[in-house]
Structure formats: structure tokens, C-alpha cells
Short mmCIF file of C-alpha atoms and ligand atoms in Angstrom, two decimals:
data_model
loop_
_atom_site.label_atom_id
_atom_site.label_comp_id
_atom_site.label_asym_id
_atom_site.label_seq_id
_atom_site.Cartn_x
_atom_site.Cartn_y
_atom_site.Cartn_z
CA MET A 1 -0.07 -0.16 0.13
CA GLU A 2 1.34 3.51 -0.84
CA THR A 3 -1.47 5.88 -1.20
CA ILE A 4 -4.78 6.19 1.11
CA ALA A 5 -7.71 8.24 0.94
CA VAL A 6 -9.50 9.30 4.21
CA LEU A 7 -13.30 10.40 4.01
CA THR A 8 -16.13 11.55 6.59
CA SER A 9 -19.51 10.43 5.44
CA GLY A 10 -23.24 10.23 6.63
CA GLY A 11 -24.11 12.39 9.63
CA ASP A 12 -21.06 14.69 10.90
CA ALA A 13 -20.18 14.05 14.47
CA PRO A 14 -17.73 16.21 16.58
CA GLY A 15 -14.29 14.36 16.86
CA MET A 16 -14.63 13.30 13.21
CA ASN A 17 -11.51 15.85 13.09
CA ALA A 18 -9.64 14.24 15.28
CA ALA A 19 -10.09 10.87 13.49
CA ILE A 20 -8.86 12.62 10.02
CA ARG A 21 -5.85 14.12 11.78
CA ALA A 22 -4.46 11.41 13.70
CA SER A 23 -5.27 8.84 10.23
CA VAL A 24 -3.44 11.67 8.09
CA ARG A 25 -0.41 11.81 10.51
CA ALA A 26 -0.20 8.32 11.36
CA ALA A 27 0.12 7.29 7.58
CA LEU A 28 2.23 10.24 6.78
CA SER A 29 4.59 8.83 9.61
CA SER A 30 4.37 5.50 7.84
CA GLY A 31 5.54 6.69 4.62
CA LEU A 32 2.04 6.59 2.84
CA GLN A 33 0.60 9.54 0.90
CA VAL A 34 -2.57 10.76 1.80
CA TYR A 35 -5.53 12.29 -0.18
CA GLY A 36 -8.96 13.36 1.61
CA ALA A 37 -11.97 13.01 -0.44
CA LYS A 38 -14.37 16.02 0.09
CA ASN A 39 -17.93 15.35 0.97
CA GLY A 40 -17.88 11.64 1.79
CA PHE A 41 -18.76 9.01 -0.99
CA SER A 42 -19.48 12.11 -3.33
CA GLY A 43 -15.81 12.95 -3.40
CA LEU A 44 -15.01 9.57 -4.86
CA VAL A 45 -17.44 9.86 -7.28
CA GLU A 46 -17.02 13.29 -8.46
CA ASP A 47 -13.17 12.96 -8.42
CA ASP A 48 -12.85 15.69 -5.69
CA PHE A 49 -9.77 14.92 -4.05
CA GLN A 50 -7.21 16.84 -1.91
CA ARG A 51 -3.47 16.11 -0.97
CA LEU A 52 -3.37 15.91 2.75
CA HIS A 53 -0.14 16.64 4.54
CA ALA A 54 0.68 16.97 8.25
CA ARG A 55 -0.13 20.69 7.74
CA SER A 56 -3.38 20.39 6.02
CA VAL A 57 -4.51 19.14 9.73
CA THR A 58 -3.31 21.41 11.77
CA ASN A 59 -5.76 23.22 14.22
CA ILE A 60 -8.75 21.11 13.42
CA LEU A 61 -8.52 18.85 16.51
CA GLN A 62 -10.62 21.03 18.63
CA ARG A 63 -13.28 21.98 15.82
CA GLY A 64 -16.59 20.10 15.56
CA GLY A 65 -17.80 19.07 12.13
CA THR A 66 -15.51 17.79 9.69
CA MET A 67 -12.81 19.84 7.49
CA LEU A 68 -13.69 17.33 4.64
CA GLY A 69 -17.07 17.96 4.49
CA THR A 70 -19.80 15.08 4.36
CA SER A 71 -23.12 13.86 2.75
CA ARG A 72 -25.28 11.04 2.07
CA SER A 73 -24.37 10.42 -1.37
CA THR A 74 -27.21 9.06 -3.41
CA GLU A 75 -25.00 8.68 -6.41
CA PHE A 76 -22.70 6.18 -4.61
CA GLU A 77 -25.79 3.95 -4.01
CA SER A 78 -25.75 3.16 -7.76
CA LYS A 79 -23.70 0.71 -9.41
CA ALA A 80 -22.57 3.42 -12.09
CA GLY A 81 -21.65 5.62 -9.42
CA ARG A 82 -19.33 2.90 -7.46
CA ARG A 83 -17.60 2.38 -10.65
CA LYS A 84 -16.80 5.91 -11.20
CA ALA A 85 -15.79 6.09 -7.85
CA ALA A 86 -13.22 2.92 -8.33
CA LYS A 87 -11.92 4.61 -11.29
CA ASN A 88 -11.24 7.73 -10.02
CA LEU A 89 -9.29 6.11 -7.08
CA LYS A 90 -7.45 4.19 -9.55
CA SER A 91 -6.37 7.24 -11.28
CA HIS A 92 -4.65 8.56 -8.28
CA ALA A 93 -3.36 5.11 -7.38
CA ILE A 94 -5.25 5.11 -4.35
CA ASP A 95 -4.83 1.47 -2.74
CA GLY A 96 -6.40 2.16 0.76
CA LEU A 97 -9.38 3.73 2.15
CA ILE A 98 -10.17 4.93 5.73
CA LEU A 99 -13.91 5.84 6.01
CA ILE A 100 -14.92 7.74 9.02
CA GLY A 101 -18.84 7.30 9.59
CA GLY A 102 -21.70 5.60 10.71
CA GLN A 103 -23.83 2.50 10.12
CA GLY A 104 -24.77 3.59 6.62
CA THR A 105 -21.11 4.12 5.96
CA ALA A 106 -20.27 0.85 7.13
CA GLU A 107 -22.69 -0.80 4.97
CA ALA A 108 -21.57 1.11 1.89
CA ALA A 109 -17.90 0.53 2.40
CA LEU A 110 -18.48 -3.39 2.58
CA ILE A 111 -20.48 -3.21 -0.66
CA PHE A 112 -17.68 -1.40 -2.49
CA HIS A 113 -15.30 -3.70 -1.07
CA GLN A 114 -17.22 -6.69 -2.43
CA GLU A 115 -17.18 -5.15 -6.04
CA TYR A 116 -13.73 -3.56 -6.20
CA LYS A 117 -11.66 -5.13 -3.32
CA ILE A 118 -9.82 -1.90 -2.25
CA PRO A 119 -8.58 -2.50 1.24
CA SER A 120 -10.99 -0.57 3.52
CA LEU A 121 -11.26 0.38 7.36
CA VAL A 122 -13.93 1.97 9.13
CA ILE A 123 -13.83 4.08 11.95
CA PRO A 124 -17.29 4.47 13.59
CA ALA A 125 -18.62 8.00 14.09
CA SER A 126 -22.14 8.77 14.80
CA ILE A 127 -23.72 10.90 17.72
CA ASP A 128 -26.53 8.18 17.65
CA ASN A 129 -23.83 5.22 18.99
CA ASP A 130 -25.68 2.90 16.77
CA VAL A 131 -22.61 1.29 15.25
CA ALA A 132 -21.83 -2.46 16.31
CA GLY A 133 -18.43 -3.45 16.89
CA THR A 134 -17.47 -0.75 19.42
CA ASP A 135 -18.59 0.61 22.70
CA PHE A 136 -18.75 4.06 21.62
CA SER A 137 -18.73 6.10 18.10
CA VAL A 138 -16.93 9.02 17.91
CA GLY A 139 -19.41 12.13 18.34
CA PHE A 140 -21.47 10.20 20.94
CA ASP A 141 -19.88 11.54 24.08
CA THR A 142 -20.29 15.32 22.82
CA ALA A 143 -23.82 15.15 21.90
CA VAL A 144 -25.14 13.65 25.01
CA ASN A 145 -23.02 16.21 27.11
CA GLY A 146 -24.73 19.09 24.99
CA ALA A 147 -28.09 17.28 25.74
CA MET A 148 -27.55 17.11 29.01
CA GLU A 149 -26.51 20.61 29.45
CA ALA A 150 -29.67 21.50 27.79
CA ILE A 151 -31.78 19.24 29.84
CA ASP A 152 -30.29 21.11 33.13
CA ARG A 153 -31.45 24.69 31.65
CA ILE A 154 -34.43 23.21 31.00
CA ARG A 155 -35.25 21.97 34.39
CA ASP A 156 -34.23 25.49 35.75
CA THR A 157 -37.28 26.91 33.78
CA ALA A 158 -39.51 23.99 34.16
CA GLU A 159 -38.87 23.86 38.08
CA SER A 160 -39.67 28.14 38.18
CA SER A 161 -42.81 27.68 36.09
CA GLY A 162 -44.01 24.24 37.46
CA ARG A 163 -44.53 22.63 33.98
CA ILE A 164 -44.07 19.16 32.26
CA PHE A 165 -41.45 19.60 29.36
CA PHE A 166 -40.71 16.88 26.95
CA VAL A 167 -37.24 17.16 25.08
CA GLU A 168 -36.87 15.29 22.18
CA VAL A 169 -33.45 14.26 21.57
CA MET A 170 -31.88 12.61 18.18
CA GLY A 171 -31.29 8.82 17.71
CA ARG A 172 -33.22 7.56 14.76
CA SER A 173 -33.11 3.89 15.56
CA ARG A 174 -31.19 3.74 18.96
CA GLY A 175 -32.25 5.48 22.16
CA TYR A 176 -28.42 6.08 23.19
CA ILE A 177 -28.56 9.51 23.37
CA ALA A 178 -31.84 9.78 25.15
CA LEU A 179 -30.88 6.93 27.98
CA TYR A 180 -27.28 8.95 28.79
CA ALA A 181 -28.84 12.53 28.64
CA GLY A 182 -31.88 11.22 30.64
CA LEU A 183 -30.00 9.40 33.23
CA SER A 184 -27.29 12.42 33.56
CA GLY A 185 -29.98 14.71 33.67
CA GLY A 186 -32.18 13.09 36.09
CA ALA A 187 -35.02 12.98 33.45
CA ASP A 188 -38.33 11.80 34.98
CA ALA A 189 -38.89 9.43 32.03
CA ILE A 190 -37.40 8.45 28.51
CA PHE A 191 -39.15 7.17 25.24
CA ILE A 192 -36.73 5.46 23.00
CA PRO A 193 -37.23 3.06 19.87
CA GLU A 194 -36.12 0.18 22.02
CA GLU A 195 -38.56 0.08 24.44
CA LYS A 196 -42.63 -0.03 24.34
CA GLU A 197 -44.02 3.40 24.81
CA ASP A 198 -46.29 3.06 28.32
CA ILE A 199 -48.06 6.36 28.31
CA GLU A 200 -50.50 5.20 31.11
CA ALA A 201 -47.64 4.37 33.51
CA LEU A 202 -45.88 7.74 33.11
CA CYS A 203 -49.45 9.56 33.71
CA LYS A 204 -49.70 7.55 36.77
CA ARG A 205 -46.26 8.53 37.94
CA LEU A 206 -47.04 12.19 37.15
CA VAL A 207 -50.38 12.07 38.90
CA ALA A 208 -48.67 10.61 41.93
CA GLY A 209 -45.65 12.88 41.72
CA HIS A 210 -48.03 16.05 41.69
CA LYS A 211 -50.03 14.75 44.65
CA ALA A 212 -46.55 14.39 46.36
CA GLY A 213 -45.76 18.04 45.71
CA LYS A 214 -43.36 17.56 42.90
CA SER A 215 -44.02 20.52 40.64
CA SER A 216 -41.99 20.20 37.32
CA PHE A 217 -41.39 16.93 35.20
CA VAL A 218 -38.67 16.34 32.28
CA VAL A 219 -39.51 13.60 29.91
CA VAL A 220 -36.80 12.60 27.33
CA VAL A 221 -38.25 11.40 23.92
CA ALA A 222 -35.96 10.09 21.49
CA GLU A 223 -36.74 11.43 17.80
CA GLY A 224 -37.01 7.73 16.62
CA GLU A 225 -39.39 6.44 19.41
CA GLU A 226 -42.33 4.39 17.97
CA ALA A 227 -45.03 7.38 18.00
CA GLY A 228 -42.40 9.77 16.16
CA GLY A 229 -41.21 11.96 18.80
CA ALA A 230 -41.94 14.47 21.58
CA PHE A 231 -44.94 16.52 20.09
CA SER A 232 -46.75 13.20 20.02
CA VAL A 233 -45.91 11.87 23.26
CA ALA A 234 -46.62 15.13 24.67
CA GLU A 235 -49.86 15.24 23.08
CA ARG A 236 -51.10 11.89 24.47
CA VAL A 237 -49.61 12.21 27.83
CA THR A 238 -51.66 15.60 28.49
CA LYS A 239 -54.56 14.28 26.58
CA GLN A 240 -54.91 11.43 29.47
CA LEU A 241 -54.01 13.79 32.18
CA GLU A 242 -57.01 15.90 31.49
CA GLY A 243 -59.66 15.99 34.22
CA ARG A 244 -57.03 14.26 36.50
CA VAL A 245 -54.33 16.96 37.17
CA GLY A 246 -53.72 20.38 35.64
CA VAL A 247 -50.66 20.58 33.58
CA ASP A 248 -49.01 23.34 31.78
CA TYR A 249 -46.58 22.01 29.28
CA ARG A 250 -43.87 22.72 26.62
CA VAL A 251 -41.93 20.68 23.96
CA THR A 252 -38.31 21.38 23.05
CA VAL A 253 -36.73 19.83 20.18
CA LEU A 254 -32.62 20.02 20.52
CA GLY A 255 -32.32 18.84 16.87
CA HIS A 256 -29.10 19.87 15.29
CA LEU A 257 -27.57 21.61 18.14
CA GLN A 258 -26.63 17.92 19.33
CA ARG A 259 -24.49 17.58 15.83
CA GLY A 260 -22.18 20.65 16.38
CA GLY A 261 -19.71 22.20 19.06
CA THR A 262 -16.40 21.54 20.44
CA PRO A 263 -15.56 17.87 20.60
CA SER A 264 -15.27 16.53 24.20
CA SER A 265 -11.91 15.25 25.21
CA ASN A 266 -13.14 11.47 25.07
CA ASP A 267 -14.09 12.10 21.51
CA ARG A 268 -10.78 13.47 20.86
CA VAL A 269 -8.72 10.41 22.43
CA LEU A 270 -11.55 8.18 20.64
CA GLY A 271 -11.08 9.63 17.35
CA THR A 272 -7.17 9.75 17.50
CA THR A 273 -6.84 6.54 18.95
CA LEU A 274 -9.03 5.00 16.18
CA GLY A 275 -7.43 6.88 13.29
CA ALA A 276 -3.88 5.78 14.15
CA ALA A 277 -5.21 2.20 14.87
CA ALA A 278 -6.95 2.31 11.55
CA VAL A 279 -3.37 2.81 9.72
CA GLU A 280 -1.60 0.33 12.09
CA GLY A 281 -4.39 -2.10 10.74
CA PHE A 282 -3.46 -1.38 7.30
CA GLU A 283 0.17 -2.02 8.02
CA LYS A 284 -0.66 -5.51 9.63
CA GLY A 285 -2.66 -6.50 6.28
CA ALA A 286 -6.20 -5.64 7.78
CA SER A 287 -9.22 -4.63 5.24
CA ASN A 288 -12.78 -4.68 5.12
CA HIS A 289 -12.94 -4.11 9.00
CA LEU A 290 -14.53 -1.83 11.42
CA VAL A 291 -11.76 -0.65 13.93
CA GLY A 292 -13.53 -0.11 17.15
CA GLU A 293 -12.99 0.06 20.84
CA ILE A 294 -14.35 -2.34 23.13
CA ASN A 295 -13.40 -2.64 26.66
CA ASN A 296 -10.48 -0.23 26.34
CA ASN A 297 -9.06 -2.62 23.65
CA ILE A 298 -9.08 -1.79 19.89
CA VAL A 299 -11.28 -4.46 18.25
CA PHE A 300 -11.46 -5.27 14.47
CA THR A 301 -14.75 -6.76 13.25
CA PRO A 302 -15.35 -7.76 9.78
CA LEU A 303 -17.85 -5.51 8.09
CA GLU A 304 -19.93 -8.56 6.96
CA LYS A 305 -20.43 -9.23 10.48
CA LEU A 306 -21.86 -5.96 11.75
CA PRO A 307 -25.57 -6.04 10.38
CA SER A 308 -25.82 -9.51 12.47
CA MET A 309 -24.64 -8.00 15.67
CA GLU A 310 -27.03 -6.97 18.33
CA ARG A 311 -26.80 -3.45 19.54
CA GLU A 312 -28.42 -3.50 22.51
CA LEU A 313 -28.70 -0.81 25.27
CA PRO A 314 -26.67 -1.34 28.41
CA LYS A 315 -29.94 -2.92 30.54
CA ASP A 316 -28.25 -1.94 33.78
CA LEU A 317 -28.56 1.78 32.86
CA LEU A 318 -32.12 1.44 31.64
CA HIS A 319 -33.02 -0.41 34.91
CA LEU A 320 -31.28 2.53 36.66
CA LEU A 321 -33.62 4.82 34.87
CA HIS A 322 -36.52 3.27 35.92
CA THR A 323 -35.65 2.62 39.44
CA VAL A 324 -34.37 6.42 40.39
CA GLY A 325 -36.72 8.10 37.84
CA THR A 326 -40.01 9.67 39.30
CA THR A 327 -41.50 8.38 42.28
O1 F6P B 1 -26.08 11.38 12.38
C1 F6P B 1 -27.27 10.77 13.05
C2 F6P B 1 -28.31 11.85 12.93
O2 F6P B 1 -28.06 13.04 13.62
C3 F6P B 1 -29.59 11.30 13.75
O3 F6P B 1 -29.69 11.39 15.07
C4 F6P B 1 -30.83 11.96 12.71
O4 F6P B 1 -31.90 11.43 12.67
C5 F6P B 1 -30.00 12.31 11.45
O5 F6P B 1 -28.77 12.31 11.85
C6 F6P B 1 -30.34 13.92 11.07
O6 F6P B 1 -29.97 14.02 9.57
P1 F6P B 1 -29.57 15.16 8.77
O7 F6P B 1 -28.63 15.93 9.33
O8 F6P B 1 -29.35 14.45 7.70
O9 F6P B 1 -31.00 15.66 8.89
#
């Protein structure tokens, strides 16, 4: 291997820049040439590459987003798009790919590898933390801390005005952000895609809480929960509470606020560790793997294994939320 390309794909995540920087610098130290593909897989298809040197990645570690840009490329989903991408890689003599992104990125990398056999390694980066083969994805820690801070702020106003707040956090198919932000922000309940909604149980707890003198409540709702988010949960909860207890409520959708911002120390360290590990992996002949961290160890998982791997929420944390939530 002589020349690699690095790209970021899917939803941007804080800490992607740390992973780019580490991949580039580790690759240069190993004597490889490095290109950055712009805007994810689109860069491969459209032949949009930039040579990267050690100085190209100066002063990016502390920045959110991704210096390479990202996209959810539809062209790369077609055979014709991937054919163009392979041709462009060949024309730059690129014989290795480091792909930084989430589940969709890993799936696209697998298909591309099956078709063109270009050695590829995926670094998990997604605020949703929905990628198997790693305990945490780059970006998750920063997103959770942002959501937790927002919940803290909301609690101040909820408490002062005696309201119920329904706070919607991101998480399309997984409730990691809701669980961690809810637990660390002292939420009274969370609604997540992994669990069946129980509106009646929440209402009972709210009524009991009111009777016991509790004046405000914070309910965290993952955008991907079964009814489709915080507005829907709020509507059904307040309807059921009608005639039982007077409620004043508000809904706050945190949205893309969770995607931006200065990456946390954890995300910078994780991005750096996995970026360097990917280059080391190439040196050892690894290809078509996800480079993750499990129990503080670097673990290479074959991409074709990922779809069948369970991505379960930590049961002990879920249980904790149920036992220390509203009483
Ligand atoms: O990257 C994951 C994510 O932030 C999800 O939580 C969210 O549903 C989605 O991306 C939003 O995507 P977009 O920025 O394309 O609207």
C-alpha cells in the first residue's frame, strides 16, 4: 500500500476531525501518501480529492464538524456511481480507504469492497452510537453532554414555572442519547425506540408526583421512538391527564444543536486512537473491517458481521433509569 484516501460520510459528528488528523499523521509517519475525499462518497464519485500533508490537519482537533465535508451520497448507491468512484481511485493510485462514519458508511464500504476489493477500514463516528463493533462511536460523548446541559437548563425553567417539559433528542433507531442524557440529566422518564411506550404508566407517575408535591417534570423522548417524537408523546400524555391533574407543558426539540460544537476530550481521544489504529491495521494487512474500541481494547470486526450483531442498550442503565426516575 502506498497511497490512501480518508473520507467522512453520513451525519457529521464532533471528533471526526480528530480521526482525520490521526489517520493522516499516522499514515504520513508510515510513509504513505494521503488524499482527503471531499463530502464523503460524493468526493470519490466526483473525483474531488485534496492531497493532505501534516500541516493540512493543523488546528482542526478542537473543531466540531468535519474539515472534509460530508454527505449522504445517493450516486454512490448506484453501481454506476461506484464504478466511477473505483475509476477515480485508480487514477490517483489510491490503494487504501479510511472511512469515518456510521452504520450507513459501514454498509456502503462493505458493498464497495465486495465489488472492487480496495482495502478499506471504517472508523465508527455517529452521535447516535448505533454502530456495532465498538462500545462508543466518535461524537456520541459530545452530543450527550450537549443534550445533558440543555436538560439542565430546561429543568431550571420547568421548576420555576411548574411545567412538564418534553425534550426531544436525536437517535433515529437507537435510544443511546436519550438514555445517557436522560440519566445524567435526571429525567423523570425516557421514551426510546427499543422500548414499548407506556403512556399510562407515565401518567400514573406524574399524577402521583403531583400529589406528593413535585411541581415539574422532564421527559426525554428519542426522535425515533415509536410514535414519532416529543410532540406526539406530549399530546397523548396531556390528553390522558385531562381531568386528573392540571398540566402546563412545553416541547423542546434539540435537533442539530447536538451535532455541532467543540468535541469533548473523550471524542478527541477516541477519534485519535481509532485513526492511528486504522493505519496500524493497514500495516498489518487488515481490510474490510470496522476499527472499534471494546472494553478499552482496539477490536477489528469484519464489516459483513456487523448487520447481524445486536446493538443493545446497556440493560443496567435502563434499569437504573426506571428505579431512580420519578417516584
Ligand atoms: O447522524 C445521525 C443523525 O444526527 C440522527 O440522529 C438524525 O436522525 C439524523 O442524523 C439527521 O440527519 P440530517 O442531518 O441529514 O437531517
